[in-house]
Short mmCIF file of C-alpha atoms in Angstrom, two decimals:
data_model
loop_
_atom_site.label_atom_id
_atom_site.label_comp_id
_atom_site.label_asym_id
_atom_site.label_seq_id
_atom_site.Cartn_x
_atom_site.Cartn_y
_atom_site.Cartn_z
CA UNK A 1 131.12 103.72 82.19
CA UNK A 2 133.36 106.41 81.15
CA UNK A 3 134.94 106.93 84.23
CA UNK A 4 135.47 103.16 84.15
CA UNK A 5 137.42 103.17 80.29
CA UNK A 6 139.30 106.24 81.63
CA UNK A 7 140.42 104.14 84.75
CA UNK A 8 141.37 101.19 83.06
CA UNK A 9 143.43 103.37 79.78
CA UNK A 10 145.66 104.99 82.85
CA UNK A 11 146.50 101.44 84.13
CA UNK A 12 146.36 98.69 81.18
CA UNK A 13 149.61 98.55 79.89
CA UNK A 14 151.98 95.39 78.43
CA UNK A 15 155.36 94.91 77.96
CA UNK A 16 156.17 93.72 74.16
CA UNK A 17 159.17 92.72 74.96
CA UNK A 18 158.27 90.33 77.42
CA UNK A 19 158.58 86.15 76.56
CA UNK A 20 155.49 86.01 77.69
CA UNK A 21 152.48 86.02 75.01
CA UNK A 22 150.56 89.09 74.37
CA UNK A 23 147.21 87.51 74.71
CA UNK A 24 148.15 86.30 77.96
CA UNK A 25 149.49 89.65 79.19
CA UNK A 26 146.25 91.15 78.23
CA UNK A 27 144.47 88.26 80.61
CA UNK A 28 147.00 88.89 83.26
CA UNK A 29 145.80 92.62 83.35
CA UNK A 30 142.25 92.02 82.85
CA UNK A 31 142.35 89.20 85.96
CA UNK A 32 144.06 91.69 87.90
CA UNK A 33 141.58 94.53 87.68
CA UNK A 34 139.09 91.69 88.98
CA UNK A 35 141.31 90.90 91.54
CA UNK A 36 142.02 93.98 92.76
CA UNK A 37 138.52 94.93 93.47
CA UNK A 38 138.40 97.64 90.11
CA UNK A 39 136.09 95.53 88.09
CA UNK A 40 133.36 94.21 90.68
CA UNK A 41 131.06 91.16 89.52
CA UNK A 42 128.62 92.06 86.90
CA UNK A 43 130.54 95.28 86.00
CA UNK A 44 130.76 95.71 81.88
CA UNK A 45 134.32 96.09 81.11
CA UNK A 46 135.66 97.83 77.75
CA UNK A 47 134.68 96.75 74.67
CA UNK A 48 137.17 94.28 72.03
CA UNK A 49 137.41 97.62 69.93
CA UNK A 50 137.99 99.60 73.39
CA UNK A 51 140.41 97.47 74.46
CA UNK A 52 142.40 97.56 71.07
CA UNK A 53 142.65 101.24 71.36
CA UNK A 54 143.84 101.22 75.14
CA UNK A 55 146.50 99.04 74.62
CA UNK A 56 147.25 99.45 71.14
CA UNK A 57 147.58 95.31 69.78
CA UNK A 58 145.33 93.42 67.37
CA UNK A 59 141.57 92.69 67.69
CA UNK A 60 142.58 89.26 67.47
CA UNK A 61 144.62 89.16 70.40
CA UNK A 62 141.98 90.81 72.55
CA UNK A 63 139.50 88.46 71.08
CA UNK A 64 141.46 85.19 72.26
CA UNK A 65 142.12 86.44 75.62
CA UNK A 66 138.56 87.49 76.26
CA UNK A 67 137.51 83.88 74.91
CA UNK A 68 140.31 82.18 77.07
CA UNK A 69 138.70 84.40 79.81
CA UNK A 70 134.69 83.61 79.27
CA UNK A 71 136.32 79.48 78.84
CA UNK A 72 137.53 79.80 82.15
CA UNK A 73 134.43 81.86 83.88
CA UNK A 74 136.26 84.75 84.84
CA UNK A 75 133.90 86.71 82.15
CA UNK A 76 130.49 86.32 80.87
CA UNK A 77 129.94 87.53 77.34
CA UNK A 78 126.51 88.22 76.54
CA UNK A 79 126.18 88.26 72.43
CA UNK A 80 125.28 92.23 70.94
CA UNK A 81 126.00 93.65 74.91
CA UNK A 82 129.55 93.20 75.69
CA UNK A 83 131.73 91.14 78.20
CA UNK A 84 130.77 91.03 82.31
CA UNK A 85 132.77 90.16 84.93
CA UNK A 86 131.08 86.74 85.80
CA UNK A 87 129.90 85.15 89.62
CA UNK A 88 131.02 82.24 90.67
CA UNK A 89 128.90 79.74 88.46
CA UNK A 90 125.20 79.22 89.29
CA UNK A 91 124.22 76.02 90.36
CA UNK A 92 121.07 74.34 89.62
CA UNK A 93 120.33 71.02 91.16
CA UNK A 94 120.63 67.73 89.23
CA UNK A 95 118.55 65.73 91.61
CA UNK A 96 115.43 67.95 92.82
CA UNK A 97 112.82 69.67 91.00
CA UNK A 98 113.37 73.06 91.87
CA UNK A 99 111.68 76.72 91.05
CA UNK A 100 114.31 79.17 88.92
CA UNK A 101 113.08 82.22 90.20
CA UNK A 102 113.56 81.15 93.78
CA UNK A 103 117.03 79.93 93.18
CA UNK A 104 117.61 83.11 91.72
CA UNK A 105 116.12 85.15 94.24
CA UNK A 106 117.57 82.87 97.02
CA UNK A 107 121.15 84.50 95.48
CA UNK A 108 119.40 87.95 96.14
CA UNK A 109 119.31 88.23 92.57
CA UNK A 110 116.47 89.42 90.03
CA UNK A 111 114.58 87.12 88.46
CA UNK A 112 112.56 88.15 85.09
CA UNK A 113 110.62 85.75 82.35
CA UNK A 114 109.77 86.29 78.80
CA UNK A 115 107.17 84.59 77.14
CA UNK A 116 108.33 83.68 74.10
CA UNK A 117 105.43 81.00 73.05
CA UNK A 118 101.93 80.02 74.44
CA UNK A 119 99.86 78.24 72.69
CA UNK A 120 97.17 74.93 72.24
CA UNK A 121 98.69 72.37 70.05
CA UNK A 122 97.84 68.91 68.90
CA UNK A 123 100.07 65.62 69.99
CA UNK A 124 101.50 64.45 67.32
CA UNK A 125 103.26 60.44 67.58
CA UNK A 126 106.04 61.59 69.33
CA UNK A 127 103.95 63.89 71.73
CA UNK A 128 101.18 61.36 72.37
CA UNK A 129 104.30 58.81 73.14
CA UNK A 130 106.06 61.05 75.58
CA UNK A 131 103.18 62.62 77.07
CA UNK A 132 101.03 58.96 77.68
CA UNK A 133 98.07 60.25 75.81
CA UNK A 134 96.26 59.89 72.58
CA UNK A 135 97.47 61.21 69.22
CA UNK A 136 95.39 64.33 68.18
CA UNK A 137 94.94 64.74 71.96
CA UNK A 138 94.99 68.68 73.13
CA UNK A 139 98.35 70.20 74.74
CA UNK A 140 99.98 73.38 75.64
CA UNK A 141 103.19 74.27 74.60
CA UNK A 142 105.12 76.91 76.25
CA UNK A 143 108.63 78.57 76.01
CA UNK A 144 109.98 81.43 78.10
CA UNK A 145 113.27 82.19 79.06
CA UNK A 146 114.59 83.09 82.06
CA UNK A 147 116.66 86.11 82.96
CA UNK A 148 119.17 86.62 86.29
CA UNK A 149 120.79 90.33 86.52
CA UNK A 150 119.38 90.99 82.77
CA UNK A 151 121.25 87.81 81.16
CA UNK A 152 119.15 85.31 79.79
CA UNK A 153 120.29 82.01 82.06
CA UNK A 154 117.51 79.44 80.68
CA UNK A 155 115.47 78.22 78.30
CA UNK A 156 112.17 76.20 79.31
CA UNK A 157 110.44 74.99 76.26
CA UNK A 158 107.15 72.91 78.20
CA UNK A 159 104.28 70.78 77.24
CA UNK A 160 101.59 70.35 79.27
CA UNK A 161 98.99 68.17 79.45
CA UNK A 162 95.80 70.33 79.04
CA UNK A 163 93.28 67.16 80.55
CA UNK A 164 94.78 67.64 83.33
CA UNK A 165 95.62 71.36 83.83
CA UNK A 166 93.13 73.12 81.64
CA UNK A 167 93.75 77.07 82.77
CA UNK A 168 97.77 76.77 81.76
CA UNK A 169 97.21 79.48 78.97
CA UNK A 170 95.32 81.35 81.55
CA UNK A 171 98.29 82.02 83.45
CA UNK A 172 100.82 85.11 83.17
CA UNK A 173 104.59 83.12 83.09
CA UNK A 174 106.33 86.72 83.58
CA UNK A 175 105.61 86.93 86.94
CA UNK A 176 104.53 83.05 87.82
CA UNK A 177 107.01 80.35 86.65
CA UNK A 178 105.50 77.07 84.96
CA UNK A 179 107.13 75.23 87.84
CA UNK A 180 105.53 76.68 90.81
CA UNK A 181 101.53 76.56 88.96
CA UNK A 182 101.90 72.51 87.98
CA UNK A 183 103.12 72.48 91.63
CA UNK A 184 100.25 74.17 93.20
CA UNK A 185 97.42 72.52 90.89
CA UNK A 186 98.82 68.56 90.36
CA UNK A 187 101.74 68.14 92.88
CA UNK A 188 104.64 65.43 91.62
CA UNK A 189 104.66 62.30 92.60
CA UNK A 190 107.46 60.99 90.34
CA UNK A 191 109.75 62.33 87.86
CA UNK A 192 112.20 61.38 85.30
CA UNK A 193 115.01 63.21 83.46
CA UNK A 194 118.05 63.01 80.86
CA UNK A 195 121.02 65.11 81.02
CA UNK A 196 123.71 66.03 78.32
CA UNK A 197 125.47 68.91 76.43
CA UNK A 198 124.21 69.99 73.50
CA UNK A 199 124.49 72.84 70.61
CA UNK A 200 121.92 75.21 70.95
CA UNK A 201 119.64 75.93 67.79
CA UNK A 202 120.48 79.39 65.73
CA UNK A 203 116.91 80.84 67.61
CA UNK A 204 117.55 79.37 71.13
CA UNK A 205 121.19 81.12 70.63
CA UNK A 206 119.41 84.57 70.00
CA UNK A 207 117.28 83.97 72.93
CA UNK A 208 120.48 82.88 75.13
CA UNK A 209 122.87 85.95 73.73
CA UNK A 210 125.01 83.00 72.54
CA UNK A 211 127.41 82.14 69.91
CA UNK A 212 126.36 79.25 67.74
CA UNK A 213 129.61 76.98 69.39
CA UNK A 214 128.93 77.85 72.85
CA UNK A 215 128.26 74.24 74.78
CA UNK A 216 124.80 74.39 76.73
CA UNK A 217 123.56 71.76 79.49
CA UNK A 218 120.42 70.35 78.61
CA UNK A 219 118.08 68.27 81.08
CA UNK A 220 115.01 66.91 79.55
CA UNK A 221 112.04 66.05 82.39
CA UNK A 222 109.26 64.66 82.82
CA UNK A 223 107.02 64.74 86.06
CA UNK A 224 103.88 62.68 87.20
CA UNK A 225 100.96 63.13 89.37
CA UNK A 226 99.67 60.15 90.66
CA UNK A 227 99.25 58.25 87.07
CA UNK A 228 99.14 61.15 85.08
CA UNK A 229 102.25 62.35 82.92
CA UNK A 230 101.72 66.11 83.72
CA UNK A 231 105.00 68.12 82.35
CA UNK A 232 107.23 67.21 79.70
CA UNK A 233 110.17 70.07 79.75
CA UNK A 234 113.69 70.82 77.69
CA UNK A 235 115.62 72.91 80.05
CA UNK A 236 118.59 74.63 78.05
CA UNK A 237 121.43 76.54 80.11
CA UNK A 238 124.65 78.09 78.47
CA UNK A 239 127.24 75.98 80.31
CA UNK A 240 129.38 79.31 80.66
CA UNK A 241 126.96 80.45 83.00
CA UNK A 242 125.65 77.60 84.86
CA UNK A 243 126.56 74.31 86.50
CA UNK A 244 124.60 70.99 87.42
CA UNK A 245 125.39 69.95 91.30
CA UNK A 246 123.81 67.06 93.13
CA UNK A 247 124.44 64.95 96.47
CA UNK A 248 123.74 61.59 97.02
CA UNK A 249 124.05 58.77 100.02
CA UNK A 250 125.61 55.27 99.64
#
């Protein structure tokens, strides 16, 4: 990294006498290390407080253009680490019910889970309603969240209807995702889901390395096997670092 800061102090340089605004000097320079092959994807570039030393303006300044940046997915800024230069946005598809770790790996990407929760609940109204089952009636509730290169990409908050799939707590989710196992055990036959943007909540923010006003996609699903409601998920993504695609025929 130090060979990196030293690089960029002997090249980063603005003209204050320029019409042009400082903050978008500073992106102009910034974009142009990408561009120019200095700063590779997923490199860590210098720091606000590095970057106010190298080229000598306000922390504010810096701050805008690095926001301006992250808004436009040039950078990824990953809360408490520091500022990446970002990939061209991951996809996840809209349409099909797909495994996280293998679109991850099929990027030749890692993939990594944390488990943050893992437990037996009770349905409550709300539960028993969405789930198809009796109030009172046993789940499992899970939430892990999903890493890509180290950054934390997803959050999959689950319940899961223990009837049905009675070893889910069995399982070890940091090495076998909650998709794949409900695959394997009670295949879908039908699913359902909603789609929208949301805030994230202050702990799903710590989880994500987010700020508080960062925009997230959220897809809530629900799957079936045969006539049994088997999954019902909350998928959270940061919507700097991911994208919904999906095709469709007339």
């Amino acid at each position: 990294m130090s060979n990196l800061k030293n690089n960029a102090k002997d090249s980063l340089s603005f003209d204050e006498n320029s019409p042009t605004p400082i903050y978008m000097q500073v992106k102009s320079l910034i974009t142009n290390k990408i561009t120019d092959g200095t700063w590779t994807v997923n490199t860590k570039i210098p720091s606000e407080s590095e970057l106010v030393k190298m080229l000598g303006c306000s922390r504010m300044t810096i701050n805008r253009a690095l926001r301006e940046l992250t808004a436009e997915g040039i950078l990824v800024r990953v809360q408490g680490i520091g500022s990446f230069v970002a990939e061209e946005k991951r996809h996840t598809a809209l349409f099909e019910i797909n495994n996280i770790a293998d679109e991850i790996q099929a990027r030749n990407h890692e993939h990594k889970a944390q488990v943050m929760v893992l437990e037996a609940i009770q349905a409550d109204a709300n539960q028993a309603l969405v789930m198809q089952i009796r109030e009172g009636q046993s789940l499992f509730h899970s939430i892990i969240v999903h890493f890509e290169n180290d950054i934390p990409v997803q959050i999959e908050e689950r319940l899961v209807n223990a009837a049905v799939i009675p070893d889910y707590l069995k399982q070890d989710f940091s090495t076998l995702t909650p998709n794949a196992y409900l695959m394997s055990i009670a295949p879908m036959t039908e699913g359902e889901h909603t789609v929208k943007a949301i805030l994230a909540s202050v702990q799903e923010c710590k989880w994500l390395k987010i700020t508080k006003t960062e925009p997230c996609l959220f897809i809530q699903r629900r799957t079936w096997s045969k006539t049994n409601v088997i999954s019902s998920a909350r998928l959270i993504y940061p919507g700097s670092r991911y994208q919904l695609e999906g095709k469709f025929a007339s």
